[in-house]
Amino acid sequence: MPYTPGEQPNEPDMIKLNTNENPYPPSPGVIEALRAVRPESLKLYPDPTAGSLVRALAEYHGLDESRVFVGVGSDDVLAMCFLTFFQGGKPILFPDITYSFYDVWAELFQIPYKKMPLNEDFEIVTEDYTAQTEETGGIIFPNPNAPTGIELGQNEIEEIVRKNADKIVIVDEAYVDFGATSAVHLLDRYDNLIVVRTFSKSRALAGMRIGYALGSPDAIRYLNDAKYSFNSYTMDQTSLAAGKASVEDETYFREMLDRVISTREWTKQELRKLGFSFADSKANFIFASHPSCPAKQLYEALREEHIYVRYFNKPRIDNYLRITVGTRTEMETFIKFLEKYLKDQRI
Ligand code: PMP
């Protein structure tokens, strides 16, 4: 079954909290860089090595350029990783509740896979990934996990990577900038680790499609071999310019993250007052459930108000809403609606 992206409604008055986009615009530097793109220059192919962006990211992370691979959003990068590293015939492992594109790629590339159940608190169980390493073809999980927002500690991640030394472990850090710790510091010690990142959430560039992987020079070379066997020009000129400008504006980046994080913490407090329960999300969304109002009913009521959140009709999580953190004003409107709705329903 193909992946189903969250819907992209386009109503002027909507509050869109359903696809984990950033509520703020990208850095002013990005907007300037896009204005500076000369349309006449589009007659030329872009740099197939995406050199300017690779260099900017290498410098940002303090790594050699040979350790950076860029692609059209992290979906593109992750798909390339599945194609490149998970073809050994042994099952790859990922959590039962996680980013729902993983099983889609596994099916597409005919990679056997096993879903490891999260525990009752929706946490990853480290031993599930370290117990049977001979039978494992590779490992992937997001940190923080999606759609729960729960962070796995660096010691646990290191143990998974260390005990699976002869296979690739991918940590999908799509949401790491919103307050979790990155595994990038482990890259110097573990050649089997690949960290995947995106510009779509923390850098407010979902519409631009930029993602990247950090890994050993060998792993990055294999990824490039796969890319050049498929499509050499994945990154267009405008994405390269926008991406570089974003990486170079650390001040704006930090300010934007601080705002999202403080709004997330405010929203958690308000949801708690209304009786919702949720894990301590370190991402730009909250995965919440109400003890006396079914998630589907709330999702539909919110939708009628043009407030969009994500509802997954799937085992174990069909009574939860994944609520992206919007601006403070958007979240105030959202909370006010919930207050009134729950009161009107006598909940
Ligand atoms: N990984 C996770 C965990 C995600 O939630 C998403 C967003 N759908 C992605 C990767 C892909 O994001 P993008 O392709 O926009 O970089």
Short mmCIF file of C-alpha atoms and ligand atoms in Angstrom, two decimals:
data_model
loop_
_atom_site.label_atom_id
_atom_site.label_comp_id
_atom_site.label_asym_id
_atom_site.label_seq_id
_atom_site.Cartn_x
_atom_site.Cartn_y
_atom_site.Cartn_z
CA MET A 1 0.00 0.00 0.00
CA PRO A 2 1.46 3.39 -0.93
CA TYR A 3 2.04 6.04 1.72
CA THR A 4 -0.84 8.47 2.37
CA PRO A 5 0.44 11.99 3.02
CA GLY A 6 -1.55 14.28 5.33
CA GLU A 7 -4.09 16.33 3.44
CA GLN A 8 -3.16 19.81 2.22
CA PRO A 9 -6.38 21.81 2.47
CA ASN A 10 -6.21 25.42 1.38
CA GLU A 11 -8.80 27.49 3.17
CA PRO A 12 -7.99 31.08 4.06
CA ASP A 13 -9.18 30.76 7.67
CA MET A 14 -7.77 27.30 8.40
CA ILE A 15 -5.47 26.36 11.25
CA LYS A 16 -3.24 23.69 9.84
CA LEU A 17 -1.84 21.42 12.53
CA ASN A 18 -1.83 18.17 10.56
CA THR A 19 1.52 17.75 8.76
CA ASN A 20 4.15 18.98 11.21
CA GLU A 21 5.07 22.01 9.17
CA ASN A 22 6.71 24.98 10.86
CA PRO A 23 4.23 27.82 11.41
CA TYR A 24 6.91 30.45 10.73
CA PRO A 25 8.43 31.44 7.39
CA PRO A 26 11.96 30.40 6.43
CA SER A 27 14.89 32.68 7.27
CA PRO A 28 14.94 36.12 5.60
CA GLY A 29 18.27 34.97 4.12
CA VAL A 30 16.40 32.19 2.30
CA ILE A 31 13.90 34.64 0.87
CA GLU A 32 16.74 36.85 -0.30
CA ALA A 33 18.56 33.89 -1.85
CA LEU A 34 15.42 32.91 -3.76
CA ARG A 35 14.99 36.45 -5.04
CA ALA A 36 18.59 36.38 -6.23
CA VAL A 37 18.04 33.29 -8.41
CA ARG A 38 18.28 34.44 -12.04
CA PRO A 39 15.55 32.75 -14.08
CA GLU A 40 17.80 32.86 -17.18
CA SER A 41 20.29 30.64 -15.39
CA LEU A 42 17.70 27.86 -15.30
CA LYS A 43 18.72 26.88 -18.84
CA LEU A 44 21.73 25.14 -17.27
CA TYR A 45 21.67 21.89 -15.31
CA PRO A 46 22.34 22.32 -11.60
CA ASP A 47 25.57 21.08 -9.99
CA PRO A 48 25.01 17.29 -9.78
CA THR A 49 27.19 17.08 -6.65
CA ALA A 50 25.04 19.74 -4.92
CA GLY A 51 28.46 21.01 -3.78
CA SER A 52 27.45 24.35 -2.27
CA LEU A 53 24.86 22.78 0.03
CA VAL A 54 27.05 19.78 0.89
CA ARG A 55 29.87 22.17 1.89
CA ALA A 56 27.54 24.34 3.98
CA LEU A 57 26.19 21.27 5.83
CA ALA A 58 29.67 19.77 6.31
CA GLU A 59 30.84 23.00 7.88
CA TYR A 60 27.70 23.28 10.01
CA HIS A 61 28.19 19.80 11.47
CA GLY A 62 32.00 19.95 11.62
CA LEU A 63 32.33 16.95 9.31
CA ASP A 64 34.23 16.31 6.09
CA GLU A 65 32.26 16.88 2.86
CA SER A 66 32.72 13.19 2.03
CA ARG A 67 30.31 12.46 4.89
CA VAL A 68 27.29 14.40 3.58
CA PHE A 69 24.64 13.25 1.08
CA VAL A 70 21.74 15.52 0.09
CA GLY A 71 18.38 14.71 -1.49
CA VAL A 72 14.89 15.92 -2.34
CA GLY A 73 13.50 15.93 1.19
CA SER A 74 14.43 13.23 3.68
CA ASP A 75 11.89 10.93 2.02
CA ASP A 76 14.19 10.83 -1.01
CA VAL A 77 17.26 10.30 1.18
CA LEU A 78 15.55 7.57 3.21
CA ALA A 79 14.31 5.78 0.09
CA MET A 80 17.90 5.83 -1.25
CA CYS A 81 19.12 4.40 2.07
CA PHE A 82 16.60 1.53 1.91
CA LEU A 83 17.67 0.81 -1.68
CA THR A 84 21.38 0.98 -0.87
CA PHE A 85 21.76 -0.63 2.55
CA PHE A 86 18.81 -2.90 3.23
CA GLN A 87 19.14 -5.43 0.41
CA GLY A 88 20.86 -8.26 2.31
CA GLY A 89 17.78 -10.48 2.39
CA LYS A 90 17.53 -10.45 6.20
CA PRO A 91 14.64 -8.60 7.85
CA ILE A 92 15.19 -5.01 8.84
CA LEU A 93 13.73 -3.79 12.13
CA PHE A 94 11.67 -0.74 12.98
CA PRO A 95 9.01 0.10 15.61
CA ASP A 96 5.38 -0.98 15.11
CA ILE A 97 4.29 2.61 15.69
CA THR A 98 6.49 4.89 13.66
CA TYR A 99 6.78 6.83 10.40
CA SER A 100 4.47 4.93 8.11
CA PHE A 101 6.68 5.31 5.05
CA TYR A 102 9.17 2.68 6.33
CA ASP A 103 6.98 -0.30 5.52
CA VAL A 104 6.03 1.28 2.18
CA TRP A 105 9.69 1.43 1.06
CA ALA A 106 10.35 -2.05 2.43
CA GLU A 107 7.42 -3.38 0.37
CA LEU A 108 8.45 -1.43 -2.72
CA PHE A 109 12.02 -2.76 -2.63
CA GLN A 110 10.87 -6.21 -1.42
CA ILE A 111 12.91 -5.96 1.76
CA PRO A 112 11.71 -8.30 4.53
CA TYR A 113 10.95 -6.42 7.76
CA LYS A 114 9.88 -6.93 11.36
CA LYS A 115 7.96 -4.36 13.36
CA MET A 116 9.10 -4.29 16.99
CA PRO A 117 6.25 -3.31 19.33
CA LEU A 118 6.73 -0.19 21.41
CA ASN A 119 6.09 -0.82 25.11
CA GLU A 120 2.87 0.26 26.82
CA ASP A 121 4.20 3.76 27.26
CA PHE A 122 4.97 3.89 23.52
CA GLU A 123 8.72 3.68 24.12
CA ILE A 124 11.25 1.84 21.96
CA VAL A 125 12.52 -1.29 23.71
CA THR A 126 16.29 -1.24 23.15
CA GLU A 127 16.77 -4.99 23.68
CA ASP A 128 14.47 -5.73 20.74
CA TYR A 129 17.16 -4.24 18.51
CA THR A 130 20.20 -5.81 20.17
CA ALA A 131 19.04 -9.36 20.97
CA GLN A 132 19.20 -11.11 17.59
CA THR A 133 21.73 -9.22 15.61
CA GLU A 134 22.81 -12.15 13.34
CA GLU A 135 19.31 -12.38 11.94
CA THR A 136 18.92 -8.64 11.38
CA GLY A 137 19.40 -6.90 8.04
CA GLY A 138 19.43 -3.32 9.33
CA ILE A 139 17.62 -0.95 11.68
CA ILE A 140 15.76 2.32 11.30
CA PHE A 141 13.84 4.48 13.74
CA PRO A 142 13.10 8.17 14.12
CA ASN A 143 14.47 10.04 17.13
CA PRO A 144 12.28 11.52 18.50
CA ASN A 145 9.87 8.86 17.26
CA ALA A 146 6.86 9.85 15.16
CA PRO A 147 3.98 10.19 15.83
CA THR A 148 4.68 9.90 19.58
CA GLY A 149 7.39 12.57 19.91
CA ILE A 150 9.22 10.40 22.45
CA GLU A 151 13.01 10.64 22.51
CA LEU A 152 15.30 7.62 22.87
CA GLY A 153 18.40 8.38 24.97
CA GLN A 154 21.88 8.54 23.43
CA ASN A 155 23.15 5.62 25.56
CA GLU A 156 20.40 3.39 24.19
CA ILE A 157 21.09 4.54 20.63
CA GLU A 158 24.80 3.91 21.06
CA GLU A 159 24.09 0.42 22.35
CA ILE A 160 21.92 -0.37 19.32
CA VAL A 161 24.59 0.95 16.95
CA ARG A 162 27.47 -0.80 18.78
CA LYS A 163 25.76 -4.19 18.97
CA ASN A 164 24.88 -4.06 15.27
CA ALA A 165 28.36 -3.13 14.04
CA ASP A 166 28.12 -5.06 10.76
CA LYS A 167 24.84 -3.54 9.59
CA ILE A 168 23.49 -0.08 8.96
CA VAL A 169 21.53 1.67 11.69
CA ILE A 170 19.63 4.73 10.47
CA VAL A 171 18.49 7.36 12.96
CA ASP A 172 15.85 9.53 11.29
CA GLU A 173 16.23 12.89 13.03
CA ALA A 174 13.40 14.70 11.24
CA TYR A 175 12.32 16.34 14.53
CA VAL A 176 15.53 16.38 16.56
CA ASP A 177 16.01 20.17 16.49
CA PHE A 178 12.94 20.75 18.65
CA GLY A 179 14.77 19.80 21.82
CA ALA A 180 16.11 16.24 21.52
CA THR A 181 19.80 15.24 21.39
CA SER A 182 21.33 14.34 18.05
CA ALA A 183 23.34 11.17 17.39
CA VAL A 184 25.73 13.11 15.13
CA HIS A 185 28.41 12.93 17.86
CA LEU A 186 28.47 9.13 17.46
CA LEU A 187 29.41 9.31 13.79
CA ASP A 188 33.14 9.57 14.53
CA ARG A 189 33.08 6.26 16.36
CA TYR A 190 30.60 4.19 14.36
CA ASP A 191 30.86 3.67 10.61
CA ASN A 192 27.55 1.79 10.55
CA LEU A 193 25.53 4.78 11.76
CA ILE A 194 23.63 7.04 9.35
CA VAL A 195 21.84 10.13 10.61
CA VAL A 196 19.10 11.52 8.35
CA ARG A 197 17.83 15.08 8.64
CA THR A 198 15.30 17.31 6.90
CA PHE A 199 14.82 21.02 6.21
CA SER A 200 11.03 20.51 6.19
CA LYS A 201 10.27 21.00 9.88
CA SER A 202 12.82 22.96 11.91
CA ARG A 203 14.01 24.99 8.91
CA ALA A 204 10.48 25.79 7.67
CA LEU A 205 11.23 24.59 4.13
CA ALA A 206 8.78 21.72 3.56
CA GLY A 207 7.81 23.24 0.21
CA MET A 208 11.40 23.27 -1.00
CA ARG A 209 12.17 19.56 -0.45
CA ILE A 210 15.63 19.27 1.10
CA GLY A 211 16.95 16.42 3.23
CA TYR A 212 20.36 14.95 3.96
CA ALA A 213 22.25 12.01 5.40
CA LEU A 214 25.45 12.06 7.45
CA GLY A 215 27.54 8.90 7.59
CA SER A 216 30.94 7.35 6.94
CA PRO A 217 32.65 8.32 3.65
CA ASP A 218 32.06 4.76 2.38
CA ALA A 219 28.35 4.84 3.20
CA ILE A 220 27.98 8.24 1.53
CA ARG A 221 29.84 6.96 -1.54
CA TYR A 222 27.40 4.03 -1.80
CA LEU A 223 24.47 6.43 -1.54
CA ASN A 224 25.92 8.58 -4.30
CA ASP A 225 26.48 5.48 -6.46
CA ALA A 226 22.78 4.66 -6.06
CA LYS A 227 21.78 8.27 -6.79
CA TYR A 228 23.90 8.45 -9.95
CA SER A 229 22.31 5.20 -11.10
CA PHE A 230 18.86 6.73 -10.76
CA ASN A 231 18.82 10.53 -11.23
CA SER A 232 22.00 12.64 -11.11
CA TYR A 233 20.24 15.99 -10.77
CA THR A 234 18.13 15.54 -7.67
CA MET A 235 18.73 19.03 -6.28
CA ASP A 236 17.68 22.01 -8.38
CA GLN A 237 19.45 25.35 -8.32
CA THR A 238 16.83 27.11 -6.22
CA SER A 239 16.82 24.41 -3.54
CA LEU A 240 20.60 24.56 -3.35
CA ALA A 241 20.53 28.34 -2.86
CA ALA A 242 17.69 28.25 -0.31
CA GLY A 243 19.24 25.38 1.63
CA LYS A 244 22.64 27.04 1.91
CA ALA A 245 21.08 30.33 3.05
CA SER A 246 19.07 28.53 5.72
CA VAL A 247 22.12 26.74 7.13
CA GLU A 248 23.99 30.04 7.28
CA ASP A 249 21.36 31.79 9.40
CA GLU A 250 21.82 30.17 12.80
CA THR A 251 20.38 33.12 14.74
CA TYR A 252 17.00 33.05 13.03
CA PHE A 253 16.95 29.24 13.23
CA ARG A 254 17.46 29.25 17.01
CA GLU A 255 14.84 31.98 17.54
CA MET A 256 12.26 30.11 15.50
CA LEU A 257 12.94 26.86 17.38
CA ASP A 258 12.64 28.61 20.75
CA ARG A 259 9.25 29.95 19.78
CA VAL A 260 7.94 26.56 18.65
CA ILE A 261 9.31 24.87 21.77
CA SER A 262 7.78 27.40 24.18
CA THR A 263 4.41 27.19 22.39
CA ARG A 264 4.61 23.39 22.61
CA GLU A 265 5.18 23.55 26.35
CA TRP A 266 2.30 26.03 26.77
CA THR A 267 0.01 23.77 24.71
CA LYS A 268 0.97 20.76 26.84
CA GLN A 269 -0.05 22.63 30.00
CA GLU A 270 -3.40 23.64 28.52
CA LEU A 271 -4.12 20.15 27.18
CA ARG A 272 -3.31 18.70 30.59
CA LYS A 273 -5.82 21.08 32.21
CA LEU A 274 -8.45 19.76 29.80
CA GLY A 275 -7.77 16.18 30.85
CA PHE A 276 -5.70 15.05 27.85
CA SER A 277 -2.85 12.63 28.33
CA PHE A 278 0.27 12.48 26.19
CA ALA A 279 3.92 11.53 26.36
CA ASP A 280 6.57 14.19 26.81
CA SER A 281 7.06 15.16 23.18
CA LYS A 282 10.43 16.55 22.10
CA ALA A 283 9.11 17.19 18.58
CA ASN A 284 6.96 19.92 17.03
CA PHE A 285 3.80 17.93 17.67
CA ILE A 286 1.93 16.43 20.61
CA PHE A 287 0.33 12.98 20.42
CA ALA A 288 -2.62 13.25 22.74
CA SER A 289 -5.63 11.28 23.82
CA HIS A 290 -8.66 12.22 25.95
CA PRO A 291 -10.10 9.70 28.44
CA SER A 292 -13.73 10.53 27.71
CA CYS A 293 -13.88 11.89 24.19
CA PRO A 294 -12.94 9.61 21.27
CA ALA A 295 -10.13 11.01 19.11
CA LYS A 296 -12.07 10.48 15.90
CA GLN A 297 -14.98 12.54 17.18
CA LEU A 298 -12.64 15.35 18.20
CA TYR A 299 -10.81 15.19 14.87
CA GLU A 300 -14.10 15.59 13.02
CA ALA A 301 -15.34 18.40 15.26
CA LEU A 302 -12.06 20.27 14.79
CA ARG A 303 -12.21 19.74 11.06
CA GLU A 304 -15.62 21.37 10.87
CA GLU A 305 -14.01 24.44 12.42
CA HIS A 306 -11.27 24.27 9.78
CA ILE A 307 -8.75 23.20 12.42
CA TYR A 308 -6.82 20.30 10.93
CA VAL A 309 -4.99 17.75 13.08
CA ARG A 310 -3.85 14.23 12.12
CA TYR A 311 -5.84 11.15 13.02
CA PHE A 312 -4.53 7.64 12.31
CA ASN A 313 -7.12 4.91 12.07
CA LYS A 314 -4.62 2.23 13.08
CA PRO A 315 -4.33 -0.37 15.84
CA ARG A 316 -3.07 0.98 19.21
CA ILE A 317 -3.19 4.63 18.13
CA ASP A 318 -6.77 5.10 16.92
CA ASN A 319 -7.68 7.07 20.02
CA TYR A 320 -4.93 9.67 19.59
CA LEU A 321 -4.58 12.94 17.74
CA ARG A 322 -1.26 14.17 16.46
CA ILE A 323 -1.34 17.92 16.92
CA THR A 324 1.36 19.98 15.22
CA VAL A 325 2.52 23.00 17.19
CA GLY A 326 1.42 26.14 15.36
CA THR A 327 1.86 29.78 16.34
CA ARG A 328 0.85 30.80 19.86
CA THR A 329 -2.30 32.47 18.45
CA GLU A 330 -3.25 29.35 16.51
CA MET A 331 -2.79 27.19 19.58
CA GLU A 332 -4.88 29.57 21.69
CA THR A 333 -7.73 29.26 19.18
CA PHE A 334 -7.31 25.49 19.16
CA ILE A 335 -7.39 25.25 22.97
CA LYS A 336 -10.39 27.60 23.20
CA PHE A 337 -12.30 25.43 20.78
CA LEU A 338 -11.48 22.28 22.77
CA GLU A 339 -12.53 23.95 26.02
CA LYS A 340 -15.89 24.90 24.58
CA TYR A 341 -16.42 21.63 22.78
CA LEU A 342 -15.68 19.46 25.81
CA LYS A 343 -17.92 21.67 27.94
CA ASP A 344 -20.79 21.54 25.42
CA GLN A 345 -20.45 17.75 25.30
CA ARG A 346 -20.51 17.74 29.12
CA ILE A 347 -17.12 16.05 29.22
N1 PMP B 1 10.86 11.16 8.67
C1 PMP B 1 9.83 11.38 9.50
C2 PMP B 1 9.83 10.71 10.82
C3 PMP B 1 8.78 12.22 9.11
O1 PMP B 1 7.73 12.42 9.93
C4 PMP B 1 8.81 12.86 7.85
C5 PMP B 1 7.69 13.80 7.45
N2 PMP B 1 6.65 13.24 6.78
C6 PMP B 1 9.90 12.59 7.01
C7 PMP B 1 10.91 11.75 7.45
C8 PMP B 1 9.99 13.15 5.63
O2 PMP B 1 10.09 14.50 5.56
P1 PMP B 1 10.63 15.25 4.27
O3 PMP B 1 10.57 14.30 3.10
O4 PMP B 1 9.74 16.42 4.12
O5 PMP B 1 12.04 15.63 4.59
#
